[in-house]
PDB file of C-alpha atoms in Angstrom:
ATOM      1  CA  SER A  21      -8.472   9.433   9.294  1.00  0.00           C
ATOM      2  CA  GLU A  22      -8.768   7.980   5.825  1.00  0.00           C
ATOM      3  CA  GLU A  23     -10.147  11.300   4.574  1.00  0.00           C
ATOM      4  CA  LEU A  24      -7.038  13.126   5.839  1.00  0.00           C
ATOM      5  CA  ARG A  25      -4.740  10.606   4.130  1.00  0.00           C
ATOM      6  CA  GLU A  26      -6.657  11.128   0.888  1.00  0.00           C
ATOM      7  CA  LYS A  27      -6.190  14.910   1.190  1.00  0.00           C
ATOM      8  CA  GLN A  28      -2.464  14.424   1.806  1.00  0.00           C
ATOM      9  CA  VAL A  29      -2.111  12.245  -1.312  1.00  0.00           C
ATOM     10  CA  GLN A  30      -4.158  14.716  -3.371  1.00  0.00           C
ATOM     11  CA  LYS A  31      -1.907  17.583  -2.209  1.00  0.00           C
ATOM     12  CA  GLY A  32       1.174  15.560  -3.200  1.00  0.00           C
ATOM     13  CA  LEU A  33      -0.327  14.849  -6.612  1.00  0.00           C
ATOM     14  CA  LEU A  34      -1.077  18.559  -7.090  1.00  0.00           C
ATOM     15  CA  GLY A  35       2.585  19.286  -6.326  1.00  0.00           C
ATOM     16  CA  LEU A  36       3.698  16.726  -8.905  1.00  0.00           C
ATOM     17  CA  HIS A  37       1.375  18.329 -11.471  1.00  0.00           C
ATOM     18  CA  ALA A  38       2.624  21.831 -10.646  1.00  0.00           C
ATOM     19  CA  GLU A  39       6.228  20.784 -11.175  1.00  0.00           C
ATOM     20  CA  GLY A  40       5.380  19.129 -14.504  1.00  0.00           C
ATOM     21  CA  ASN A  41       6.370  15.703 -13.222  1.00  0.00           C
ATOM     22  CA  MET A  42       3.093  14.026 -14.130  1.00  0.00           C
ATOM     23  CA  SER A  43       3.587  14.751 -17.825  1.00  0.00           C
ATOM     24  CA  SER A  44       7.313  14.049 -18.136  1.00  0.00           C
ATOM     25  CA  ASN A  45       8.651  10.910 -19.805  1.00  0.00           C
ATOM     26  CA  MET A  46      10.341   9.800 -16.598  1.00  0.00           C
ATOM     27  CA  PRO A  47       8.659   7.227 -14.371  1.00  0.00           C
ATOM     28  CA  LEU A  48       7.527   8.460 -10.971  1.00  0.00           C
ATOM     29  CA  VAL A  49       7.700   6.444  -7.779  1.00  0.00           C
ATOM     30  CA  VAL A  50       5.631   7.391  -4.745  1.00  0.00           C
ATOM     31  CA  CYS A  51       6.413   5.294  -1.727  1.00  0.00           C
ATOM     32  CA  GLY A  52       6.273   5.309   2.030  1.00  0.00           C
ATOM     33  CA  ASP A  53       4.269   4.579   5.112  1.00  0.00           C
ATOM     34  CA  PHE A  54       0.767   5.579   4.027  1.00  0.00           C
ATOM     35  CA  ASN A  55      -0.909   4.229   7.191  1.00  0.00           C
ATOM     36  CA  THR A  56      -3.717   2.888   5.054  1.00  0.00           C
ATOM     37  CA  PHE A  57      -4.771  -0.560   3.905  1.00  0.00           C
ATOM     38  CA  GLN A  58      -7.499  -2.197   1.852  1.00  0.00           C
ATOM     39  CA  LYS A  59      -9.387  -5.448   1.797  1.00  0.00           C
ATOM     40  CA  SER A  60      -8.137  -6.406  -1.674  1.00  0.00           C
ATOM     41  CA  ASP A  61      -4.607  -6.759  -0.241  1.00  0.00           C
ATOM     42  CA  CYS A  62      -5.774  -9.378   2.275  1.00  0.00           C
ATOM     43  CA  SER A  63      -6.832 -12.986   2.160  1.00  0.00           C
ATOM     44  CA  ALA A  64     -10.272 -13.743   3.587  1.00  0.00           C
ATOM     45  CA  ASN A  65      -8.656 -15.013   6.795  1.00  0.00           C
ATOM     46  CA  ASP A  66      -6.427 -11.946   7.116  1.00  0.00           C
ATOM     47  CA  TRP A  67      -9.366  -9.572   6.589  1.00  0.00           C
ATOM     48  CA  LYS A  68     -11.350 -11.465   9.224  1.00  0.00           C
ATOM     49  CA  ALA A  69      -8.436 -11.065  11.664  1.00  0.00           C
ATOM     50  CA  ILE A  70      -8.446  -7.310  11.017  1.00  0.00           C
ATOM     51  CA  LEU A  71     -12.207  -7.130  11.562  1.00  0.00           C
ATOM     52  CA  ASP A  72     -11.837  -9.160  14.774  1.00  0.00           C
ATOM     53  CA  LEU A  73      -9.119  -6.755  15.982  1.00  0.00           C
ATOM     54  CA  TYR A  74     -11.330  -3.740  15.328  1.00  0.00           C
ATOM     55  CA  GLN A  75     -14.346  -5.381  16.951  1.00  0.00           C
ATOM     56  CA  GLY A  76     -12.277  -6.448  19.986  1.00  0.00           C
ATOM     57  CA  ASN A  77     -11.214  -2.828  20.487  1.00  0.00           C
ATOM     58  CA  ASN A  78     -14.768  -1.517  19.968  1.00  0.00           C
ATOM     59  CA  TRP A  79     -13.653   0.392  16.872  1.00  0.00           C
ATOM     60  CA  PRO A  80     -15.908   0.843  13.855  1.00  0.00           C
ATOM     61  CA  ALA A  81     -15.097  -1.571  11.031  1.00  0.00           C
ATOM     62  CA  PRO A  82     -12.343  -0.281   8.715  1.00  0.00           C
ATOM     63  CA  PRO A  83     -13.284   0.748   5.176  1.00  0.00           C
ATOM     64  CA  GLU A  84     -12.754  -1.947   2.559  1.00  0.00           C
ATOM     65  CA  ASP A  85     -11.192   0.541   0.141  1.00  0.00           C
ATOM     66  CA  SER A  86      -8.489   3.111   0.810  1.00  0.00           C
ATOM     67  CA  LEU A  87      -9.357   6.608  -0.384  1.00  0.00           C
ATOM     68  CA  ALA A  88      -5.653   7.512  -0.479  1.00  0.00           C
ATOM     69  CA  LEU A  89      -4.696   4.515  -2.612  1.00  0.00           C
ATOM     70  CA  LYS A  90      -7.719   5.050  -4.847  1.00  0.00           C
ATOM     71  CA  ALA A  91      -6.507   8.639  -5.486  1.00  0.00           C
ATOM     72  CA  LEU A  92      -3.131   7.296  -6.656  1.00  0.00           C
ATOM     73  CA  LYS A  93      -4.810   4.733  -8.886  1.00  0.00           C
ATOM     74  CA  ASN A  94      -7.111   7.374 -10.373  1.00  0.00           C
ATOM     75  CA  ALA A  95      -4.032   9.499 -11.157  1.00  0.00           C
ATOM     76  CA  GLY A  96      -2.582   6.636 -13.239  1.00  0.00           C
ATOM     77  CA  PHE A  97      -0.234   5.061 -10.672  1.00  0.00           C
ATOM     78  CA  HIS A  98      -0.161   1.301 -10.130  1.00  0.00           C
ATOM     79  CA  ASP A  99       0.781  -0.731  -7.086  1.00  0.00           C
ATOM     80  CA  ALA A 100       4.314  -2.047  -7.649  1.00  0.00           C
ATOM     81  CA  PHE A 101       3.657  -5.112  -5.507  1.00  0.00           C
ATOM     82  CA  TYR A 102       1.373  -6.611  -8.128  1.00  0.00           C
ATOM     83  CA  THR A 103       3.819  -6.088 -10.994  1.00  0.00           C
ATOM     84  CA  ALA A 104       6.942  -7.201  -9.116  1.00  0.00           C
ATOM     85  CA  ALA A 105       8.657 -10.449 -10.038  1.00  0.00           C
ATOM     86  CA  PHE A 106       9.274 -12.696  -7.063  1.00  0.00           C
ATOM     87  CA  ASP A 107      11.997 -15.285  -7.524  1.00  0.00           C
ATOM     88  CA  ASN A 108      10.893 -18.788  -6.520  1.00  0.00           C
ATOM     89  CA  GLU A 109       8.059 -17.459  -4.405  1.00  0.00           C
ATOM     90  CA  LYS A 110       4.416 -17.290  -5.308  1.00  0.00           C
ATOM     91  CA  VAL A 111       2.933 -14.390  -3.374  1.00  0.00           C
ATOM     92  CA  THR A 112      -0.759 -13.665  -3.744  1.00  0.00           C
ATOM     93  CA  TYR A 113      -1.109 -10.927  -1.135  1.00  0.00           C
ATOM     94  CA  PRO A 114       1.404  -8.443   0.246  1.00  0.00           C
ATOM     95  CA  HIS A 115       2.921  -9.307   3.590  1.00  0.00           C
ATOM     96  CA  PRO A 116       1.893  -7.139   6.548  1.00  0.00           C
ATOM     97  CA  THR A 117       4.183  -4.186   7.207  1.00  0.00           C
ATOM     98  CA  CYS A 118       2.478  -2.625  10.208  1.00  0.00           C
ATOM     99  CA  TRP A 119       5.087  -2.635  13.000  1.00  0.00           C
ATOM    100  CA  THR A 120       3.162  -4.207  15.852  1.00  0.00           C
ATOM    101  CA  HIS A 121       3.609  -7.470  17.688  1.00  0.00           C
ATOM    102  CA  LYS A 122       0.846  -8.989  15.541  1.00  0.00           C
ATOM    103  CA  PRO A 123       1.150  -7.326  12.142  1.00  0.00           C
ATOM    104  CA  LEU A 124      -2.061  -7.773  10.162  1.00  0.00           C
ATOM    105  CA  MET A 125      -1.987  -5.281   7.320  1.00  0.00           C
ATOM    106  CA  ARG A 126       0.303  -3.656   4.793  1.00  0.00           C
ATOM    107  CA  ILE A 127       0.569   0.090   5.366  1.00  0.00           C
ATOM    108  CA  ASP A 128       3.800   0.668   3.417  1.00  0.00           C
ATOM    109  CA  HIS A 129       3.358   1.068  -0.313  1.00  0.00           C
ATOM    110  CA  ILE A 130       5.247   1.651  -3.551  1.00  0.00           C
ATOM    111  CA  TRP A 131       3.214   3.110  -6.407  1.00  0.00           C
ATOM    112  CA  ILE A 132       4.602   3.766  -9.897  1.00  0.00           C
ATOM    113  CA  LEU A 133       3.532   6.022 -12.751  1.00  0.00           C
ATOM    114  CA  ASP A 134       5.175   4.711 -15.929  1.00  0.00           C
ATOM    115  CA  ASN A 135       4.918   7.791 -18.152  1.00  0.00           C
ATOM    116  CA  ASP A 136       5.595   5.572 -21.180  1.00  0.00           C
ATOM    117  CA  ASP A 137       9.091   4.639 -19.991  1.00  0.00           C
ATOM    118  CA  GLY A 138       8.279   0.956 -19.710  1.00  0.00           C
ATOM    119  CA  ILE A 139       9.102   0.381 -16.047  1.00  0.00           C
ATOM    120  CA  SER A 140       6.084  -1.935 -15.723  1.00  0.00           C
ATOM    121  CA  GLY A 141       6.985  -5.554 -16.070  1.00  0.00           C
ATOM    122  CA  GLN A 142      10.603  -4.931 -15.134  1.00  0.00           C
ATOM    123  CA  LYS A 143      12.031  -7.151 -12.441  1.00  0.00           C
ATOM    124  CA  VAL A 144      11.854  -5.589  -9.032  1.00  0.00           C
ATOM    125  CA  ASP A 145      13.969  -6.970  -6.203  1.00  0.00           C
ATOM    126  CA  VAL A 146      12.174  -6.758  -2.898  1.00  0.00           C
ATOM    127  CA  ALA A 147      14.243  -7.405   0.193  1.00  0.00           C
ATOM    128  CA  LYS A 148      12.469  -9.359   2.867  1.00  0.00           C
ATOM    129  CA  TYR A 149      12.413  -7.774   6.241  1.00  0.00           C
ATOM    130  CA  GLU A 150      11.060  -8.751   9.600  1.00  0.00           C
ATOM    131  CA  ARG A 151      10.280  -7.009  12.831  1.00  0.00           C
ATOM    132  CA  VAL A 152      13.316  -6.375  14.994  1.00  0.00           C
ATOM    133  CA  GLU A 153      12.395  -7.176  18.574  1.00  0.00           C
ATOM    134  CA  SER A 154      15.489  -5.677  20.199  1.00  0.00           C
ATOM    135  CA  ALA A 155      18.818  -4.135  19.297  1.00  0.00           C
TER     136      ALA A 155
END
């Protein structure tokens, strides 16, 4: 559930605080498969496709905001996707990363806490990847 993912992120943040990492001068990177997504990362058509998927499976509509990602943002982290430099490619929304036959949403994230080191605005190379259908 989204509430469980929020608790997991909060526990991770508490660990970072306990180790003194949140107040160091070194940038922190938190990344991985968060299994969470939010409407703001989707175009109107993509969000409609997600809503259609949920409705077609008789699931309740997904929340528009991710509690887990909001916890990171409230702790001072920012989503690296939106500060990354993309060579020769204008990207408005992140590409889906959910490994299904019809990927609709991004569930893999990279969040950065600068801690005054100036990592924001630095060029970030992002390798493109696609679903591997077979070995």
